[in-house]
Amino acid sequence: RLNNISIQNWHVPDVEVPTYDRKALKEGIVHLGVGGFHRSHMALYIHRLLQEHDAKDWSICGVGLIKPDARMRDALQSQDCLYTLMERGIDESVTQIIGSITSYLYAPENPRAVIEKMASQDTRIVSLTVTESGYYHSEATASLQSDDPAIQNDLKNSSSPQTIYGYLYEALLIRYERGLTPFTIMSCDNMPDNGNTLKSMLIAFAKLKDSDFAAWIEKCIAAPNSMVDRVTPQTTEKDRIYLSKILGIKDNCPVVCEPFSQWVLEDNFSQGAPDWGKVGVQVVADVGPYELMKLRLLNGTHSAMGYLGFLAGYQYIHEAITDPLINKYIRTMNHEEVIPLLPKIKGIDFGEYSHTVLERFSNPAIKDQVSRICLMGSGKMPKYVLPSITEQLAKADGKYELLTLGVAGWFRYLTGYDMVGKEFEIQDVMASTLIQAAREGGRNPQPLLNIKTLFDADLRDNKEFVQKLTEALEYVSDKGPLEAINHYLRDYQ
Ligand code: NAD
């Protein structure tokens, strides 16, 4: 088994293990939502700081806030929170054991312990990767989904919260009452303006409880924005078996990711921060332009190709993106409809960035599932794809046909039937509403467009857009995704 003892008698060549004394570390970070991405990204940067720069005060206490996290608790706690990270390249891979997470708390079992841990003086940063849906943020109205039963629970029931806001609020309140400086709240989720969004949603939550305390949060809390990037698919049983063969010991929760990694982080911390720059994090004054580039060109590419690729029968992203039609569709969409909207960044060529994204997606070793990319479209499409359409519509000669085709792919996917009529599961917090609207509409996008939390009036009421979307949806439904792409690329020979 992987644990503190087995790493001391390590014998696997080319697999590095932590050389720092894990027992001597102080947990300066509490991380909410220890999924694959946190462990391939932030936990690795901290691990490198511990391994190479003696950053003893910054190990991580991982926290699972929701019931399904029991599996991660069992896996991590059974192996002293160590895990294997494999960076899988096209030609070679790097495997290492990561030791920066030093404990794990499972909130549904003991919410008080989590609140106290966050409130403790040693905790200087509370970071999060809880997926877009964990923020209860309505993109269309830029507001907190305060009617959600989980948020309602947290407003009434302070001792056993269910959402990030209940936990953050209670922990910050304790620190306030104890006269402690508040921790920094650091979102590492893929959301536009992630730090600002988290902070404003927390303030909105707090206002519903105590307006004075909300004002204190507004004044005192630092919430850096960040742009995070590293493709990290869900670990498969095959990965687990492969790794246990090369390691010769069992790891219950290994992570596999691509070799590429990027983190652009706003320099905004209330209680100090690890020396991020030493391990390759770009610490900048304004993350905005980097983030926009990534959300529109990387996440937007994923979403636009995901639904069409799924309908075309592809299982893996590398298969979908190496289909010549899909490849050309994405390259053309990015070049013609997305890149012209992006504000310039000194030293960055967006065409090159888009090219690198496509290269990364073509890596067959990653085996990123198309179905993973299709998860939670209600949280993704309004952030990654729809804003480009809205901005193109605002221009006199805006081009948005190819983006619209991506939306049509999503709408057709939401019927829950593939192109041969076989039903599949849609994983989305809004699944039942979406499926009902998609099936009611069929080749008519209106019932889905009527969902106001997803589509703002600029799109819903724009006749030209609705007409183009109807045509694209008809095309995808009648002729299939690849023929539809071929048709829409007719002007781009
Ligand atoms: P994952 O499924 O492995 O982990 C998700 C984590 O979020 C789990 O710990 C889960 O319990 C928690 N969570 C989900 N809903 C929650 C809720 N409502 N409240 C509290 N916690 C909740 O997913 P992952 O691959 O780690 O990705 C997590 C997020 O990281 C993504 O949604 C995205 O924002 C960001 N991200 C992921 C990647 C990637 O390639 N996987 C790349 C960049 C950014």
XYZ file of C-alpha atoms in Angstrom, residues 55-464:
410
model
C 7.618 25.875 2.029
C 6.771 24.171 5.339
C 3.772 26.344 6.259
C 1.755 25.537 3.200
C 0.618 21.959 3.169
C -3.026 21.267 2.377
C -5.947 19.954 4.375
C -8.379 18.542 1.803
C -12.120 18.748 2.399
C -15.033 16.942 0.772
C -18.276 18.890 1.175
C -20.758 16.577 -0.490
C -21.823 12.984 0.135
C -20.092 11.409 -2.926
C -16.784 12.606 -1.445
C -16.909 9.644 0.959
C -15.012 7.678 -1.688
C -12.183 10.207 -1.807
C -12.087 10.277 1.997
C -11.748 6.484 2.168
C -9.121 6.389 -0.571
C -6.937 9.225 0.718
C -7.222 8.386 4.393
C -6.249 4.772 3.674
C -2.901 5.947 2.246
C -1.875 8.909 4.419
C -3.296 11.246 1.755
C -0.490 10.322 -0.654
C -1.340 9.652 -4.276
C 0.303 9.024 -7.612
C 0.322 11.634 -10.354
C 1.123 10.513 -13.867
C 1.766 13.149 -16.520
C 1.136 11.256 -19.706
C 2.787 12.653 -22.825
C 2.581 11.429 -26.399
C 6.067 9.917 -26.222
C 6.911 9.701 -22.539
C 5.342 9.969 -19.117
C 6.454 11.252 -15.739
C 5.131 9.567 -12.607
C 5.579 10.865 -9.078
C 4.078 10.499 -5.610
C 2.535 13.712 -4.293
C 2.615 14.467 -0.573
C 1.296 18.016 -0.210
C -2.161 17.005 1.038
C -1.541 16.045 4.642
C -5.076 15.429 5.931
C -8.626 15.058 4.675
C -11.906 16.041 6.335
C -15.289 14.809 5.193
C -17.805 17.539 5.939
C -21.122 15.619 5.801
C -19.899 13.545 8.750
C -18.517 16.376 10.857
C -19.292 19.856 9.563
C -18.066 21.471 12.792
C -14.564 20.056 12.317
C -14.386 21.620 8.849
C -15.625 25.002 10.064
C -13.106 24.970 12.939
C -10.273 23.959 10.603
C -11.067 26.840 8.271
C -11.352 29.199 11.253
C -8.025 28.112 12.743
C -5.257 30.707 12.769
C -2.895 28.520 10.702
C -5.302 28.508 7.746
C -4.314 31.393 5.521
C -5.939 30.353 2.271
C -9.183 28.487 1.610
C -9.057 27.327 -1.989
C -11.784 25.677 -4.029
C -12.402 23.396 -6.989
C -16.061 22.529 -6.504
C -17.095 22.648 -10.189
C -19.150 25.475 -11.647
C -22.381 24.179 -10.107
C -20.907 24.424 -6.603
C -21.118 28.237 -6.835
C -24.925 28.436 -7.227
C -24.320 31.305 -9.554
C -26.796 32.266 -12.215
C -24.742 33.522 -15.151
C -27.690 35.167 -16.889
C -28.673 37.274 -13.892
C -25.213 37.393 -12.242
C -26.883 36.488 -8.974
C -26.855 33.842 -6.266
C -29.402 31.074 -6.736
C -30.804 31.867 -3.332
C -33.958 29.787 -3.851
C -31.941 26.623 -4.173
C -32.812 24.253 -1.291
C -29.124 23.838 -0.384
C -28.646 27.617 -0.082
C -31.920 27.858 1.846
C -30.599 25.191 4.211
C -27.421 27.179 4.791
C -29.312 30.398 5.448
C -31.362 28.735 8.178
C -29.076 26.074 9.505
C -25.633 27.346 10.428
C -24.403 24.203 12.167
C -24.634 21.822 9.208
C -24.149 23.702 5.958
C -24.391 22.058 2.552
C -22.748 24.649 0.320
C -19.440 26.482 0.184
C -21.208 29.657 1.352
C -22.456 28.154 4.596
C -18.955 26.905 5.419
C -17.138 30.079 4.394
C -19.617 32.275 6.262
C -19.456 30.312 9.508
C -15.655 30.047 9.474
C -15.188 33.738 8.682
C -17.665 34.667 11.420
C -15.633 32.710 13.980
C -12.443 34.427 12.828
C -14.145 37.801 13.020
C -15.368 37.068 16.555
C -11.909 35.867 17.582
C -10.247 38.928 16.095
C -8.285 36.893 13.528
C -7.375 38.168 10.073
C -9.629 36.507 7.494
C -8.210 33.879 5.168
C -7.931 34.488 1.446
C -10.590 32.695 -0.597
C -9.111 31.350 -3.813
C -11.279 29.785 -6.496
C -9.440 27.505 -8.927
C -12.547 26.646 -10.900
C -13.081 27.427 -14.548
C -15.306 30.446 -14.280
C -14.995 33.897 -15.702
C -13.746 36.206 -12.972
C -13.665 33.281 -10.569
C -12.360 35.172 -7.513
C -14.678 38.140 -7.945
C -17.633 35.856 -8.618
C -16.954 33.793 -5.521
C -16.616 36.900 -3.390
C -19.739 38.585 -4.720
C -21.806 35.409 -4.296
C -20.516 35.081 -0.731
C -21.481 38.696 -0.047
C -24.945 38.070 -1.554
C -25.326 35.050 0.731
C -24.104 37.016 3.759
C -26.512 39.894 3.047
C -29.385 37.459 3.442
C -28.113 36.675 6.946
C -26.488 39.805 8.347
C -25.843 42.936 6.325
C -23.156 44.267 8.699
C -21.157 41.085 8.395
C -21.652 41.171 4.632
C -20.088 44.647 4.627
C -17.111 43.313 6.609
C -16.641 40.502 4.059
C -16.779 43.031 1.245
C -14.123 45.169 2.892
C -11.755 42.548 4.273
C -11.746 39.427 2.103
C -9.156 38.930 -0.617
C -10.328 36.691 -3.471
C -7.713 36.494 -6.232
C -8.863 35.700 -9.740
C -7.035 32.947 -11.542
C -6.720 31.158 -14.838
C -6.069 27.460 -14.386
C -5.264 24.943 -17.071
C -4.361 21.280 -17.182
C -6.481 18.589 -18.792
C -7.231 16.006 -16.115
C -9.640 13.275 -17.129
C -11.381 11.035 -14.629
C -9.054 8.218 -13.620
C -10.153 4.890 -15.060
C -9.844 1.385 -13.670
C -7.368 0.705 -16.475
C -5.157 3.571 -15.224
C -5.304 2.172 -11.701
C -4.293 -1.293 -12.846
C -1.494 0.067 -15.057
C -0.082 2.187 -12.247
C -0.255 -0.550 -9.661
C 1.803 -2.671 -12.079
C 4.556 -0.096 -12.533
C 4.571 0.939 -8.877
C 4.205 -2.536 -7.496
C 1.857 -1.144 -4.836
C -1.780 -0.216 -4.744
C -2.985 3.375 -5.035
C -6.730 3.858 -4.542
C -6.876 7.312 -6.086
C -4.159 8.015 -8.671
C -4.480 10.934 -11.070
C -3.526 11.018 -14.740
C -3.137 14.296 -16.617
C -1.480 15.874 -19.640
C 2.087 17.257 -19.418
C 0.948 20.863 -20.020
C 0.099 22.977 -16.986
C -0.631 26.684 -16.585
C -1.737 28.859 -13.685
C -2.048 32.626 -13.958
C -2.896 34.060 -10.561
C -3.831 37.543 -9.398
C -1.495 38.977 -6.797
C -4.126 39.500 -4.094
C -3.725 37.664 -0.783
C -4.697 38.965 2.650
C -2.495 36.671 4.728
C 0.535 36.054 2.579
C 0.919 33.260 0.054
C 3.356 30.550 -0.947
C 6.101 31.747 -3.268
C 4.127 30.651 -6.315
C 6.522 32.202 -8.821
C 9.295 29.763 -7.828
C 7.359 26.840 -9.297
C 6.124 28.441 -12.479
C 2.865 30.117 -11.477
C 2.467 33.427 -13.348
C 1.512 35.970 -10.680
C 0.058 39.045 -12.401
C -1.906 42.196 -11.623
C -4.778 41.398 -13.991
C -5.774 37.861 -14.907
C -8.737 38.966 -17.025
C -7.254 38.813 -20.538
C -5.546 35.428 -19.911
C -8.708 34.007 -18.520
C -10.816 35.173 -21.394
C -8.345 33.658 -23.853
C -8.555 30.328 -22.079
C -12.295 30.225 -21.439
C -13.127 31.122 -25.022
C -10.396 29.219 -26.875
C -9.850 26.150 -24.730
C -13.086 25.594 -22.810
C -15.112 26.991 -25.696
C -13.397 24.550 -28.063
C -14.123 21.669 -25.682
C -17.813 22.539 -25.465
C -18.335 23.303 -29.155
C -16.674 20.064 -30.248
C -17.929 17.981 -27.307
C -21.616 17.713 -28.165
C -21.070 17.429 -31.919
C -18.270 14.898 -31.321
C -20.484 12.871 -28.995
C -23.304 12.818 -31.554
C -20.779 11.763 -34.202
C -20.088 8.714 -32.021
C -16.665 9.635 -30.666
C -15.712 8.379 -27.216
C -12.445 10.262 -26.733
C -11.461 13.872 -27.322
C -8.330 12.936 -29.297
C -10.493 10.920 -31.696
C -12.958 13.762 -32.123
C -10.355 16.489 -32.636
C -8.386 14.445 -35.162
C -11.496 13.983 -37.290
C -10.586 16.302 -40.183
C -14.035 17.929 -40.264
C -14.205 18.615 -36.533
C -10.594 19.829 -36.560
C -11.298 22.250 -39.363
C -14.555 23.326 -37.733
C -12.791 24.280 -34.495
C -9.833 25.966 -36.208
C -12.160 28.010 -38.375
C -14.538 28.849 -35.530
C -11.692 30.061 -33.331
C -10.008 32.010 -36.104
C -13.108 33.654 -37.583
C -15.509 34.024 -34.673
C -13.653 33.851 -31.353
C -10.136 35.323 -31.700
C -11.317 38.643 -33.218
C -13.209 39.325 -29.976
C -10.265 38.868 -27.599
C -8.367 41.842 -26.140
C -4.670 41.666 -27.023
C -2.118 40.324 -24.511
C 1.483 41.427 -24.915
C 3.649 38.527 -26.065
C 0.757 36.155 -26.805
C -0.318 35.050 -30.259
C -3.884 33.745 -30.009
C -3.571 31.729 -33.225
C -0.603 29.905 -31.738
C -2.438 29.398 -28.451
C -5.420 27.884 -30.291
C -3.047 25.647 -32.257
C -1.416 24.435 -29.009
C -4.859 23.680 -27.574
C -5.664 21.475 -30.557
C -2.285 19.726 -30.260
C -2.920 19.058 -26.571
C -6.375 17.700 -27.289
C -4.872 15.379 -29.924
C -2.763 13.571 -27.297
C -4.042 9.954 -27.489
C -2.344 9.063 -24.215
C -4.743 11.228 -22.198
C -7.897 9.449 -23.292
C -10.076 12.321 -22.148
C -13.691 11.221 -22.432
C -16.044 13.187 -24.673
C -18.751 12.359 -22.120
C -16.749 14.217 -19.427
C -16.616 17.308 -21.590
C -20.379 17.061 -22.092
C -21.119 17.010 -18.339
C -22.870 20.022 -16.849
C -23.437 21.933 -20.060
C -25.758 24.312 -18.220
C -22.746 25.518 -16.260
C -20.395 25.608 -19.228
C -22.136 26.823 -22.385
C -23.267 30.154 -20.847
C -19.650 30.867 -19.900
C -17.600 29.436 -22.718
C -19.639 29.721 -25.916
C -22.713 31.938 -25.568
C -20.800 35.140 -24.653
C -18.896 35.024 -27.964
C -22.232 34.846 -29.808
C -23.659 37.751 -27.802
C -20.576 39.850 -28.595
C -20.671 38.960 -32.288
C -24.369 39.895 -32.414
C -23.519 43.312 -31.022
C -21.206 43.975 -33.993
C -22.569 45.258 -37.274
C -20.989 42.442 -39.274
C -20.736 39.814 -36.514
C -19.947 36.219 -37.485
C -21.395 33.516 -35.272
C -22.621 30.671 -37.506
C -20.052 28.138 -36.350
C -20.545 28.999 -32.687
C -24.286 28.601 -33.253
C -23.681 25.170 -34.717
C -21.969 24.216 -31.435
C -25.097 25.355 -29.551
C -27.258 23.307 -31.928
C -25.094 20.273 -31.095
C -25.737 20.884 -27.400
C -29.511 21.235 -27.937
C -29.675 18.029 -29.964
C -27.590 16.246 -27.300
C -30.001 17.411 -24.592
C -32.790 15.277 -26.050
C -30.897 12.392 -24.443
C -31.035 10.335 -27.645
C -28.037 9.740 -29.868
C -28.236 9.816 -33.665
C -29.492 6.230 -33.843
C -32.163 6.872 -31.234
C -30.417 5.192 -28.327
C -31.105 6.883 -25.015
C -28.159 8.025 -22.864
C -27.857 9.704 -19.503
C -27.397 13.454 -19.227
C -25.466 14.549 -16.170
C -26.382 18.076 -15.297
C -27.925 19.681 -12.221
C -30.635 20.974 -14.559
C -30.966 17.655 -16.413
C -34.724 17.123 -16.057
C -35.613 20.703 -17.103
C -33.196 20.590 -20.018
C -34.303 17.188 -21.301
C -37.955 18.134 -21.062
C -37.403 21.375 -22.999
C -35.185 19.692 -25.615
C -37.717 16.930 -26.231
C -40.635 19.338 -26.300
C -38.840 21.495 -28.851
C -37.351 18.793 -31.052
C -36.024 20.759 -34.024
C -37.348 23.990 -32.499
C -34.866 25.597 -30.046
C -37.450 27.875 -28.393
C -38.334 25.817 -25.290
C -34.647 25.610 -24.355
C -34.063 29.285 -25.179
C -36.925 30.132 -22.815
C -34.843 28.987 -19.829
C -33.971 32.442 -18.562
C -31.177 31.383 -16.210
C -29.220 30.147 -19.251
C -30.106 32.544 -22.048
C -30.361 36.256 -21.588
C -32.681 38.427 -23.615
C -29.889 39.476 -26.039
C -29.929 35.933 -27.364
C -33.489 34.812 -26.727
C -35.056 37.815 -28.426
C -32.638 38.128 -31.316
C -34.645 36.948 -34.328
C -31.616 36.473 -36.546
